[in-house]
Amino acid sequence: MSSSGVSAFRARILHFTDVPNPLTGAGIEYFPDGVLLVEQGRVKAIGNAEDMAQQGFDLMQCRHFPDHLLMPGFIDSHIHYPQTSVIASYGEQLLDWLNNFTFPTELQFSDPEFAAVAAQAFLKFLLQNGTTSAMVYTTVFAQSTQAFFAAAEKMNLRMIAGKVMMDRNAPAGLLDTPETSDADCRKLIETWHCTKRMQYALTPRFAPTSSPEQLAVTGKLYRDYPGLYLQTHLSENKQEIAWIKSLYPNARDYLDVYDHYGLLGPRSVFGHGIHLSDDEVARLAQTQSGIAFCPTSNLFLGSGLLDMARLEGAGVPVSLATDVGGGTSFSQLRTLAEAYKVLQLQGQNLHPLKGFYMATLGNARALQLDNCIGNFAQGKEADFILINLGATPLQAMRQASAKELQEELFALMTLGDEHNIARTYIMGKLVFRRADNAKGELVWLD
Ligand code: GUN
Ligand code: ZN
């Protein structure tokens, strides 16, 4: 940092100002030799290095990363912090996977010490993967939500999270009640919502594990506290949908269960939404409720293929998410690679510029966070990453033959993972760096 309190970073810089149009270049700002200025944790300016030098800026002030790509930190719109160790659990689809692997693991989070250690480890996995913000499920235990917010606050991260609400169809030790979930949520909201960089999301796990009474409590909380978020799961798996029909016989469809209790809206994010009717798609669009596209999870759990063109064509906001531990990677690069393949199987494509837009500004917009993160507009919080495009010999060889930015980005998202994340900065401060040695040693800076 210079004596003026401004930090300067010089690198290749890419960010988005709107949905990118690869043909016209609209929405894309790319500086092959750019400078990012950060003051008091926020973006002060961004520009072309040569132009800034001509205007009198001394380029010698910059930390210079000539071979790296500097981008806004990635955002993950749906992930479960207690499921870090559930990742890669063999052999089941959603309902058996929950019963056999997920629920037993989540039981461990009644212990606040255990939860605190797990929260810190989880946040480090995010940062190591270049993800600087996320919308996070905790567990049914309020102390696990408390531990998560405390860890995120300590690391100065922008996070949205909430206590899982579930009062039926799970092991007894994992159940709350409508009354206790109401009291716990109110306390957590009052302690954490809109403090520092934290926001609260009401988190009924999914309709099968909440009674109608608990969903009614959730709807009342949503109305009582303007500015809250809501996250849950929707239409992920065919057995789950059949179960919904028997649990909620009067509902028109799965989405109608949530709609009935007032849980739809632009701050609501529904995980998956793979097997939706036309009515459900229309209702999501009408209420501007979002779908979190979780390709690694949808493939791993055999849930199905998300028809993104159909949703976007109808005007439903679609964000990109890992869904760890149903998802198989914390890396949004790997998530983009699988998203591309899921769409290919349906005759659709994911342009790399659109993919990187989704992982940054697109997800910020979907989570209503684009007033503070997602790109390098002046005044935004300076959460950013430095990407090494050639982290393996194969990547280096492929990148050497790339002729333009979009080809480099496509190779990055197809071949990349956490090894490509060279550095992660939170509000202008370096928090993680992958050392440049053969072992790929990790360096944490507190
Ligand atoms: N549906 C209800 N709970 C879960 C969960 O933890 N993961 C996924 N993928 N789907 C769910
Ligand atoms: Zn999930």
Short mmCIF file of C-alpha atoms and ligand atoms in Angstrom, two decimals:
data_model
loop_
_atom_site.label_atom_id
_atom_site.label_comp_id
_atom_site.label_asym_id
_atom_site.label_seq_id
_atom_site.Cartn_x
_atom_site.Cartn_y
_atom_site.Cartn_z
CA MET A 1 0.00 0.00 0.00
CA SER A 2 1.32 3.45 -0.84
CA SER A 3 1.52 6.26 1.68
CA SER A 4 -1.72 7.64 0.19
CA GLY A 5 -3.59 4.54 1.48
CA VAL A 6 -4.23 3.35 -2.08
CA SER A 7 -3.19 -0.15 -3.19
CA ALA A 8 -2.55 -0.69 -6.89
CA PHE A 9 -2.63 -3.99 -8.78
CA ARG A 10 -1.46 -4.35 -12.36
CA ALA A 11 -2.45 -7.44 -14.36
CA ARG A 12 -4.70 -8.57 -17.16
CA ILE A 13 -8.10 -7.49 -15.82
CA LEU A 14 -11.53 -8.82 -16.75
CA HIS A 15 -14.91 -7.96 -15.35
CA PHE A 16 -18.48 -7.50 -16.55
CA THR A 17 -20.72 -4.48 -16.51
CA ASP A 18 -23.76 -6.35 -17.85
CA VAL A 19 -24.77 -9.63 -19.48
CA PRO A 20 -21.97 -10.07 -22.03
CA ASN A 21 -22.59 -9.99 -25.73
CA PRO A 22 -19.58 -11.80 -27.25
CA LEU A 23 -20.37 -10.44 -30.72
CA THR A 24 -20.49 -6.74 -29.85
CA GLY A 25 -18.36 -6.82 -26.69
CA ALA A 26 -21.16 -5.12 -24.74
CA GLY A 27 -21.06 -5.87 -21.03
CA ILE A 28 -17.40 -6.96 -21.10
CA GLU A 29 -14.52 -4.82 -19.84
CA TYR A 30 -11.11 -6.34 -20.51
CA PHE A 31 -7.73 -4.65 -20.04
CA PRO A 32 -4.82 -6.73 -21.40
CA ASP A 33 -2.61 -4.51 -19.23
CA GLY A 34 -4.84 -3.00 -16.56
CA VAL A 35 -4.61 -1.36 -13.17
CA LEU A 36 -7.03 -1.75 -10.26
CA LEU A 37 -6.84 0.84 -7.51
CA VAL A 38 -8.22 -0.02 -4.08
CA GLU A 39 -8.79 2.43 -1.25
CA GLN A 40 -10.11 1.45 2.16
CA GLY A 41 -11.14 -1.94 0.84
CA ARG A 42 -13.17 -0.58 -2.06
CA VAL A 43 -12.60 -0.08 -5.75
CA LYS A 44 -11.29 3.41 -6.38
CA ALA A 45 -10.64 3.09 -10.11
CA ILE A 46 -9.83 0.68 -12.89
CA GLY A 47 -8.14 1.43 -16.18
CA ASN A 48 -5.63 0.77 -18.85
CA ALA A 49 -2.06 0.96 -17.47
CA GLU A 50 -0.68 3.05 -20.31
CA ASP A 51 -3.57 5.55 -20.16
CA MET A 52 -3.16 5.88 -16.40
CA ALA A 53 0.60 6.43 -16.77
CA GLN A 54 -0.10 9.18 -19.30
CA GLN A 55 -2.40 10.84 -16.80
CA GLY A 56 0.46 10.92 -14.32
CA PHE A 57 -0.09 7.73 -12.36
CA ASP A 58 3.19 6.10 -11.33
CA LEU A 59 2.99 2.45 -12.43
CA MET A 60 5.88 1.62 -10.10
CA GLN A 61 3.36 1.75 -7.22
CA CYS A 62 1.66 -1.37 -8.55
CA ARG A 63 2.01 -4.98 -7.48
CA HIS A 64 2.58 -6.33 -10.96
CA PHE A 65 1.26 -9.73 -12.15
CA PRO A 66 1.81 -9.53 -15.91
CA ASP A 67 0.82 -13.13 -16.62
CA HIS A 68 -2.20 -13.36 -14.34
CA LEU A 69 -5.84 -12.62 -14.95
CA LEU A 70 -7.40 -10.46 -12.26
CA MET A 71 -11.16 -10.91 -11.82
CA PRO A 72 -13.82 -10.26 -9.19
CA GLY A 73 -14.04 -13.12 -6.68
CA PHE A 74 -16.45 -15.89 -7.58
CA ILE A 75 -19.84 -16.10 -5.91
CA ASP A 76 -21.58 -19.40 -5.07
CA SER A 77 -25.37 -19.19 -4.79
CA HIS A 78 -26.03 -22.52 -3.02
CA ILE A 79 -23.72 -24.52 -0.78
CA HIS A 80 -23.91 -26.45 2.52
CA TYR A 81 -21.07 -25.76 4.96
CA PRO A 82 -21.66 -28.89 7.13
CA GLN A 83 -21.38 -31.10 4.05
CA THR A 84 -17.70 -30.51 3.31
CA SER A 85 -16.87 -34.02 4.49
CA VAL A 86 -19.96 -35.52 2.83
CA ILE A 87 -18.48 -34.76 -0.58
CA ALA A 88 -17.90 -37.88 -2.71
CA SER A 89 -20.22 -40.24 -0.83
CA TYR A 90 -20.90 -43.28 -2.96
CA GLY A 91 -23.86 -44.84 -4.56
CA GLU A 92 -27.10 -43.04 -3.72
CA GLN A 93 -29.60 -40.60 -5.15
CA LEU A 94 -31.03 -37.69 -3.18
CA LEU A 95 -33.27 -39.23 -0.52
CA ASP A 96 -31.01 -42.14 0.41
CA TRP A 97 -27.96 -39.88 0.17
CA LEU A 98 -29.58 -37.54 2.73
CA ASN A 99 -30.48 -40.38 5.09
CA ASN A 100 -27.25 -42.36 4.79
CA PHE A 101 -24.60 -39.65 4.60
CA THR A 102 -25.86 -36.11 5.11
CA PHE A 103 -28.08 -36.37 8.16
CA PRO A 104 -25.58 -38.40 10.23
CA THR A 105 -22.87 -35.84 9.43
CA GLU A 106 -25.07 -32.85 10.24
CA LEU A 107 -25.81 -34.35 13.68
CA GLN A 108 -22.21 -33.58 14.64
CA PHE A 109 -22.91 -29.84 14.39
CA SER A 110 -24.78 -29.68 17.69
CA ASP A 111 -21.29 -29.20 19.17
CA PRO A 112 -20.38 -25.52 18.80
CA GLU A 113 -16.63 -26.24 18.92
CA PHE A 114 -16.95 -28.78 16.14
CA ALA A 115 -19.07 -26.33 14.13
CA ALA A 116 -16.54 -23.51 14.59
CA VAL A 117 -13.66 -25.64 13.32
CA ALA A 118 -15.75 -26.87 10.37
CA ALA A 119 -16.88 -23.33 9.49
CA GLN A 120 -13.33 -22.07 9.35
CA ALA A 121 -12.17 -25.01 7.25
CA PHE A 122 -15.11 -24.52 4.88
CA LEU A 123 -14.40 -20.81 4.40
CA LYS A 124 -10.78 -21.61 3.63
CA PHE A 125 -11.90 -24.06 0.95
CA LEU A 126 -14.00 -21.31 -0.59
CA LEU A 127 -11.14 -18.80 -0.59
CA GLN A 128 -8.69 -21.36 -1.95
CA ASN A 129 -11.11 -21.87 -4.83
CA GLY A 130 -11.46 -18.15 -5.50
CA THR A 131 -14.97 -17.94 -4.08
CA THR A 132 -15.31 -14.85 -1.93
CA SER A 133 -19.07 -14.83 -1.24
CA ALA A 134 -21.73 -17.51 -0.96
CA MET A 135 -25.29 -18.27 0.06
CA VAL A 136 -24.87 -20.97 2.66
CA TYR A 137 -26.99 -23.60 4.43
CA THR A 138 -25.86 -24.33 7.97
CA THR A 139 -27.63 -27.03 10.04
CA VAL A 140 -30.71 -27.19 12.22
CA PHE A 141 -28.59 -26.24 15.26
CA ALA A 142 -28.63 -22.48 15.88
CA GLN A 143 -25.13 -22.80 17.36
CA SER A 144 -23.86 -24.00 13.98
CA THR A 145 -25.26 -20.87 12.30
CA GLN A 146 -23.77 -18.73 15.05
CA ALA A 147 -20.40 -20.43 14.50
CA PHE A 148 -20.60 -19.88 10.77
CA PHE A 149 -21.38 -16.16 11.00
CA ALA A 150 -18.70 -15.67 13.64
CA ALA A 151 -16.07 -17.33 11.42
CA ALA A 152 -17.14 -15.34 8.34
CA GLU A 153 -17.14 -12.10 10.29
CA LYS A 154 -13.64 -12.79 11.57
CA MET A 155 -12.45 -13.24 7.98
CA ASN A 156 -14.38 -10.13 6.89
CA LEU A 157 -16.32 -12.07 4.23
CA ARG A 158 -19.61 -11.16 2.60
CA MET A 159 -21.89 -14.12 3.30
CA ILE A 160 -25.58 -14.95 3.28
CA ALA A 161 -26.53 -17.86 5.55
CA GLY A 162 -29.28 -19.28 7.68
CA LYS A 163 -30.26 -21.97 10.14
CA VAL A 164 -31.84 -25.01 8.51
CA MET A 165 -35.46 -25.44 9.58
CA MET A 166 -36.80 -29.00 9.65
CA ASP A 167 -39.39 -30.48 11.95
CA ARG A 168 -40.20 -33.86 10.34
CA ASN A 169 -38.86 -36.70 8.18
CA ALA A 170 -35.33 -36.58 9.53
CA PRO A 171 -33.62 -38.23 12.55
CA ALA A 172 -35.08 -37.06 15.88
CA GLY A 173 -31.82 -35.41 16.88
CA LEU A 174 -31.98 -33.15 13.84
CA LEU A 175 -35.51 -31.83 14.29
CA ASP A 176 -36.66 -28.46 15.55
CA THR A 177 -40.28 -27.36 15.96
CA PRO A 178 -42.20 -24.45 14.43
CA GLU A 179 -41.86 -22.62 17.75
CA THR A 180 -38.16 -23.24 18.38
CA SER A 181 -37.25 -22.48 14.77
CA ASP A 182 -39.17 -19.21 14.98
CA ALA A 183 -37.37 -18.19 18.19
CA ASP A 184 -33.94 -19.32 16.92
CA CYS A 185 -34.34 -17.52 13.60
CA ARG A 186 -35.47 -14.28 15.25
CA LYS A 187 -32.46 -14.33 17.54
CA LEU A 188 -30.03 -15.07 14.71
CA ILE A 189 -31.59 -12.41 12.47
CA GLU A 190 -31.36 -9.82 15.21
CA THR A 191 -27.76 -10.78 15.97
CA TRP A 192 -26.41 -11.05 12.41
CA HIS A 193 -28.64 -9.73 9.65
CA CYS A 194 -27.03 -6.69 8.00
CA THR A 195 -24.17 -6.55 10.49
CA LYS A 196 -20.76 -6.04 8.87
CA ARG A 197 -20.95 -8.13 5.68
CA MET A 198 -23.52 -10.69 6.90
CA GLN A 199 -27.07 -11.24 5.71
CA TYR A 200 -29.63 -13.78 6.84
CA ALA A 201 -31.49 -16.32 4.70
CA LEU A 202 -34.51 -18.21 6.02
CA THR A 203 -33.62 -21.82 5.25
CA PRO A 204 -36.45 -24.38 5.41
CA ARG A 205 -34.45 -27.35 4.07
CA PHE A 206 -37.17 -28.49 1.62
CA ALA A 207 -40.90 -29.04 1.85
CA PRO A 208 -40.67 -32.75 2.87
CA THR A 209 -38.80 -31.90 6.07
CA SER A 210 -41.05 -29.02 7.14
CA SER A 211 -44.60 -29.30 8.39
CA PRO A 212 -47.22 -26.90 7.02
CA GLU A 213 -47.01 -25.12 10.40
CA GLN A 214 -43.27 -24.58 10.02
CA LEU A 215 -43.66 -23.22 6.48
CA ALA A 216 -46.30 -20.83 7.83
CA VAL A 217 -43.82 -19.64 10.48
CA THR A 218 -41.24 -19.16 7.71
CA GLY A 219 -43.66 -17.03 5.68
CA LYS A 220 -44.40 -14.86 8.70
CA LEU A 221 -40.68 -14.32 9.37
CA TYR A 222 -40.20 -13.40 5.69
CA ARG A 223 -42.88 -10.74 6.03
CA ASP A 224 -41.75 -9.54 9.46
CA TYR A 225 -38.16 -8.77 8.45
CA PRO A 226 -37.89 -6.98 5.12
CA GLY A 227 -34.54 -7.57 3.43
CA LEU A 228 -34.16 -11.20 4.45
CA TYR A 229 -33.36 -13.87 1.90
CA LEU A 230 -34.96 -17.29 1.58
CA GLN A 231 -33.29 -20.46 0.33
CA THR A 232 -34.63 -23.97 -0.08
CA HIS A 233 -34.65 -26.90 -2.52
CA LEU A 234 -37.16 -27.43 -5.31
CA SER A 235 -37.89 -30.21 -7.76
CA GLU A 236 -34.49 -31.85 -7.73
CA ASN A 237 -35.37 -35.54 -7.91
CA LYS A 238 -38.38 -37.49 -9.21
CA GLN A 239 -38.89 -39.53 -6.01
CA GLU A 240 -38.84 -36.28 -4.05
CA ILE A 241 -41.56 -34.82 -6.28
CA ALA A 242 -43.75 -37.91 -5.83
CA TRP A 243 -43.28 -37.57 -2.07
CA ILE A 244 -44.39 -33.92 -2.20
CA LYS A 245 -47.64 -35.03 -3.88
CA SER A 246 -48.42 -37.34 -0.96
CA LEU A 247 -47.34 -34.86 1.75
CA TYR A 248 -49.13 -31.84 0.25
CA PRO A 249 -52.11 -33.34 -1.65
CA ASN A 250 -53.83 -29.99 -2.01
CA ALA A 251 -50.91 -28.21 -3.65
CA ARG A 252 -51.09 -27.71 -7.42
CA ASP A 253 -47.42 -28.57 -7.80
CA TYR A 254 -44.14 -28.47 -5.82
CA LEU A 255 -43.62 -24.73 -6.21
CA ASP A 256 -47.20 -24.09 -5.08
CA VAL A 257 -46.31 -25.49 -1.64
CA TYR A 258 -43.82 -22.65 -1.15
CA ASP A 259 -46.05 -20.13 -2.91
CA HIS A 260 -48.92 -20.93 -0.57
CA TYR A 261 -46.82 -19.79 2.41
CA GLY A 262 -45.54 -16.61 0.73
CA LEU A 263 -41.99 -17.84 0.17
CA LEU A 264 -41.50 -16.68 -3.44
CA GLY A 265 -39.87 -13.45 -4.54
CA PRO A 266 -36.71 -11.82 -5.89
CA ARG A 267 -34.77 -12.62 -2.72
CA SER A 268 -35.73 -16.31 -2.83
CA VAL A 269 -33.25 -18.81 -4.28
CA PHE A 270 -34.46 -22.32 -5.05
CA GLY A 271 -31.82 -25.01 -5.46
CA HIS A 272 -32.08 -27.18 -8.61
CA GLY A 273 -35.56 -26.77 -10.20
CA ILE A 274 -34.83 -29.49 -12.72
CA HIS A 275 -38.25 -31.08 -13.25
CA LEU A 276 -40.58 -28.09 -13.40
CA SER A 277 -43.93 -27.74 -15.18
CA ASP A 278 -44.64 -24.78 -17.46
CA ASP A 279 -46.87 -23.32 -14.73
CA GLU A 280 -44.04 -23.49 -12.21
CA VAL A 281 -41.59 -21.83 -14.60
CA ALA A 282 -44.10 -19.07 -15.32
CA ARG A 283 -44.72 -18.50 -11.60
CA LEU A 284 -40.98 -18.35 -10.85
CA ALA A 285 -40.59 -15.73 -13.59
CA GLN A 286 -43.62 -13.76 -12.45
CA THR A 287 -42.29 -13.53 -8.89
CA GLN A 288 -38.64 -13.17 -10.04
CA SER A 289 -37.68 -16.10 -7.81
CA GLY A 290 -34.28 -17.54 -8.68
CA ILE A 291 -33.03 -21.02 -9.52
CA ALA A 292 -29.54 -22.11 -8.43
CA PHE A 293 -28.07 -24.33 -11.16
CA CYS A 294 -25.89 -26.97 -9.47
CA PRO A 295 -24.47 -29.07 -12.31
CA THR A 296 -21.89 -31.16 -10.42
CA SER A 297 -24.55 -32.10 -7.86
CA ASN A 298 -27.23 -32.82 -10.46
CA LEU A 299 -24.87 -35.19 -12.27
CA PHE A 300 -23.41 -36.77 -9.14
CA LEU A 301 -26.79 -37.50 -7.52
CA GLY A 302 -28.27 -38.52 -10.88
CA SER A 303 -30.95 -35.86 -10.44
CA GLY A 304 -31.26 -34.70 -14.05
CA LEU A 305 -30.27 -31.99 -16.50
CA LEU A 306 -31.30 -28.37 -15.93
CA ASP A 307 -32.86 -26.78 -19.01
CA MET A 308 -31.27 -23.36 -18.59
CA ALA A 309 -32.45 -22.03 -21.95
CA ARG A 310 -36.05 -22.73 -20.99
CA LEU A 311 -35.73 -20.95 -17.64
CA GLU A 312 -33.82 -17.96 -18.97
CA GLY A 313 -36.13 -17.75 -21.97
CA ALA A 314 -39.06 -17.44 -19.56
CA GLY A 315 -37.25 -14.74 -17.56
CA VAL A 316 -36.29 -16.77 -14.48
CA PRO A 317 -33.00 -15.62 -12.87
CA VAL A 318 -30.55 -18.54 -12.96
CA SER A 319 -27.41 -18.50 -10.82
CA LEU A 320 -24.47 -20.90 -10.65
CA ALA A 321 -23.77 -23.01 -7.58
CA THR A 322 -21.64 -25.90 -6.36
CA ASP A 323 -24.10 -27.46 -3.86
CA VAL A 324 -21.25 -29.10 -1.96
CA GLY A 325 -21.60 -31.87 -0.62
CA GLY A 326 -24.10 -33.14 -3.25
CA GLY A 327 -21.83 -31.19 -5.56
CA THR A 328 -18.37 -32.61 -6.08
CA SER A 329 -16.17 -29.51 -6.08
CA PHE A 330 -15.82 -26.13 -4.40
CA SER A 331 -14.42 -24.78 -7.67
CA GLN A 332 -16.65 -22.59 -9.80
CA LEU A 333 -14.27 -23.42 -12.67
CA ARG A 334 -15.14 -27.10 -12.39
CA THR A 335 -18.77 -26.15 -11.93
CA LEU A 336 -18.69 -24.21 -15.22
CA ALA A 337 -17.09 -27.19 -16.96
CA GLU A 338 -19.96 -29.44 -15.83
CA ALA A 339 -22.57 -26.77 -16.62
CA TYR A 340 -21.24 -26.69 -20.16
CA LYS A 341 -21.61 -30.47 -20.48
CA VAL A 342 -25.10 -30.53 -18.94
CA LEU A 343 -26.18 -27.96 -21.51
CA GLN A 344 -24.38 -29.74 -24.37
CA LEU A 345 -26.44 -32.86 -23.63
CA GLN A 346 -29.54 -30.75 -24.35
CA GLY A 347 -28.25 -29.07 -27.50
CA GLN A 348 -27.42 -25.86 -25.59
CA ASN A 349 -24.16 -24.05 -25.04
CA LEU A 350 -22.50 -22.00 -22.34
CA HIS A 351 -20.31 -19.32 -23.85
CA PRO A 352 -17.22 -18.83 -21.64
CA LEU A 353 -17.92 -15.11 -21.27
CA LYS A 354 -21.45 -15.92 -20.11
CA GLY A 355 -20.00 -18.52 -17.72
CA PHE A 356 -17.58 -16.09 -16.08
CA TYR A 357 -20.32 -13.45 -15.99
CA MET A 358 -22.54 -15.94 -14.12
CA ALA A 359 -19.81 -16.75 -11.58
CA THR A 360 -19.33 -13.02 -10.82
CA LEU A 361 -21.78 -10.22 -11.67
CA GLY A 362 -24.56 -12.60 -12.70
CA ASN A 363 -24.56 -14.34 -9.33
CA ALA A 364 -24.23 -10.98 -7.55
CA ARG A 365 -27.36 -9.83 -9.37
CA ALA A 366 -29.20 -13.08 -8.68
CA LEU A 367 -28.42 -12.63 -4.97
CA GLN A 368 -29.22 -8.90 -5.01
CA LEU A 369 -25.64 -8.17 -4.01
CA ASP A 370 -24.63 -6.24 -7.13
CA ASN A 371 -24.80 -2.99 -5.19
CA CYS A 372 -21.65 -4.08 -3.33
CA ILE A 373 -19.85 -6.93 -5.18
CA GLY A 374 -19.67 -8.66 -8.57
CA ASN A 375 -17.53 -6.27 -10.60
CA PHE A 376 -15.06 -3.39 -10.31
CA ALA A 377 -17.49 -0.48 -10.44
CA GLN A 378 -16.18 2.37 -8.33
CA GLY A 379 -17.04 2.02 -4.64
CA LYS A 380 -17.69 -1.74 -4.70
CA GLU A 381 -16.03 -3.97 -2.14
CA ALA A 382 -12.69 -5.10 -3.54
CA ASP A 383 -12.96 -8.89 -3.32
CA PHE A 384 -10.87 -10.23 -6.19
CA ILE A 385 -8.69 -13.08 -7.39
CA LEU A 386 -5.59 -13.57 -9.48
CA ILE A 387 -5.85 -16.50 -11.84
CA ASN A 388 -2.95 -18.47 -13.24
CA LEU A 389 -4.23 -19.75 -16.57
CA GLY A 390 -1.51 -22.35 -17.00
CA ALA A 391 -1.33 -24.15 -13.66
CA THR A 392 -0.51 -27.57 -15.14
CA PRO A 393 1.65 -28.54 -18.13
CA LEU A 394 -1.46 -29.48 -20.10
CA GLN A 395 -3.16 -26.15 -19.33
CA ALA A 396 0.01 -24.24 -20.24
CA MET A 397 0.22 -26.06 -23.55
CA ARG A 398 -3.44 -25.48 -24.36
CA GLN A 399 -3.29 -21.80 -23.38
CA ALA A 400 -0.20 -21.25 -25.55
CA SER A 401 -2.25 -22.06 -28.63
CA ALA A 402 -5.28 -19.94 -27.66
CA LYS A 403 -5.80 -17.07 -30.05
CA GLU A 404 -8.14 -14.83 -28.08
CA LEU A 405 -9.53 -14.18 -24.62
CA GLN A 406 -12.65 -16.27 -25.02
CA GLU A 407 -10.60 -19.27 -26.07
CA GLU A 408 -8.36 -18.84 -23.03
CA LEU A 409 -11.43 -18.58 -20.79
CA PHE A 410 -12.98 -21.68 -22.27
CA ALA A 411 -9.79 -23.69 -21.70
CA LEU A 412 -9.64 -22.28 -18.16
CA MET A 413 -13.19 -23.33 -17.30
CA THR A 414 -12.83 -26.72 -18.99
CA LEU A 415 -9.46 -27.70 -17.51
CA GLY A 416 -9.27 -25.54 -14.40
CA ASP A 417 -9.79 -25.99 -10.67
CA GLU A 418 -8.42 -24.57 -7.41
CA HIS A 419 -4.85 -24.89 -8.69
CA ASN A 420 -5.53 -21.95 -10.99
CA ILE A 421 -6.33 -19.61 -8.10
CA ALA A 422 -3.01 -17.93 -7.37
CA ARG A 423 -4.24 -15.30 -4.90
CA THR A 424 -7.45 -14.26 -3.21
CA TYR A 425 -8.06 -10.78 -1.80
CA ILE A 426 -10.83 -9.70 0.56
CA MET A 427 -11.60 -5.98 0.58
CA GLY A 428 -8.19 -5.34 -0.93
CA LYS A 429 -6.33 -7.51 1.54
CA LEU A 430 -4.44 -10.64 0.50
CA VAL A 431 -5.85 -13.59 2.44
CA PHE A 432 -4.68 -16.57 0.42
CA ARG A 433 -1.85 -17.31 -1.94
CA ARG A 434 -0.76 -20.51 -3.63
CA ALA A 435 3.00 -20.57 -3.41
CA ASP A 436 4.84 -20.87 -6.72
CA ASN A 437 6.50 -24.16 -5.97
CA ALA A 438 6.08 -27.65 -7.23
CA LYS A 439 4.20 -28.77 -4.12
CA GLY A 440 1.55 -26.06 -4.58
CA GLU A 441 1.92 -25.14 -0.93
CA LEU A 442 -0.83 -22.93 0.50
CA VAL A 443 -0.08 -19.75 2.39
CA TRP A 444 -2.69 -18.22 4.69
CA LEU A 445 -2.34 -14.62 5.72
CA ASP A 446 -4.40 -13.55 8.71
N1 GUN B 1 -32.68 -31.48 -0.63
C1 GUN B 1 -32.86 -31.38 0.71
N2 GUN B 1 -31.69 -31.27 1.37
C2 GUN B 1 -30.74 -31.33 0.44
C3 GUN B 1 -29.32 -31.27 0.51
O1 GUN B 1 -28.70 -31.15 1.57
N3 GUN B 1 -28.67 -31.35 -0.69
C4 GUN B 1 -29.32 -31.46 -1.88
N4 GUN B 1 -28.63 -31.53 -3.01
N5 GUN B 1 -30.65 -31.53 -1.96
C5 GUN B 1 -31.34 -31.46 -0.82
ZN ZN B 2 -28.40 -28.12 -1.62
#
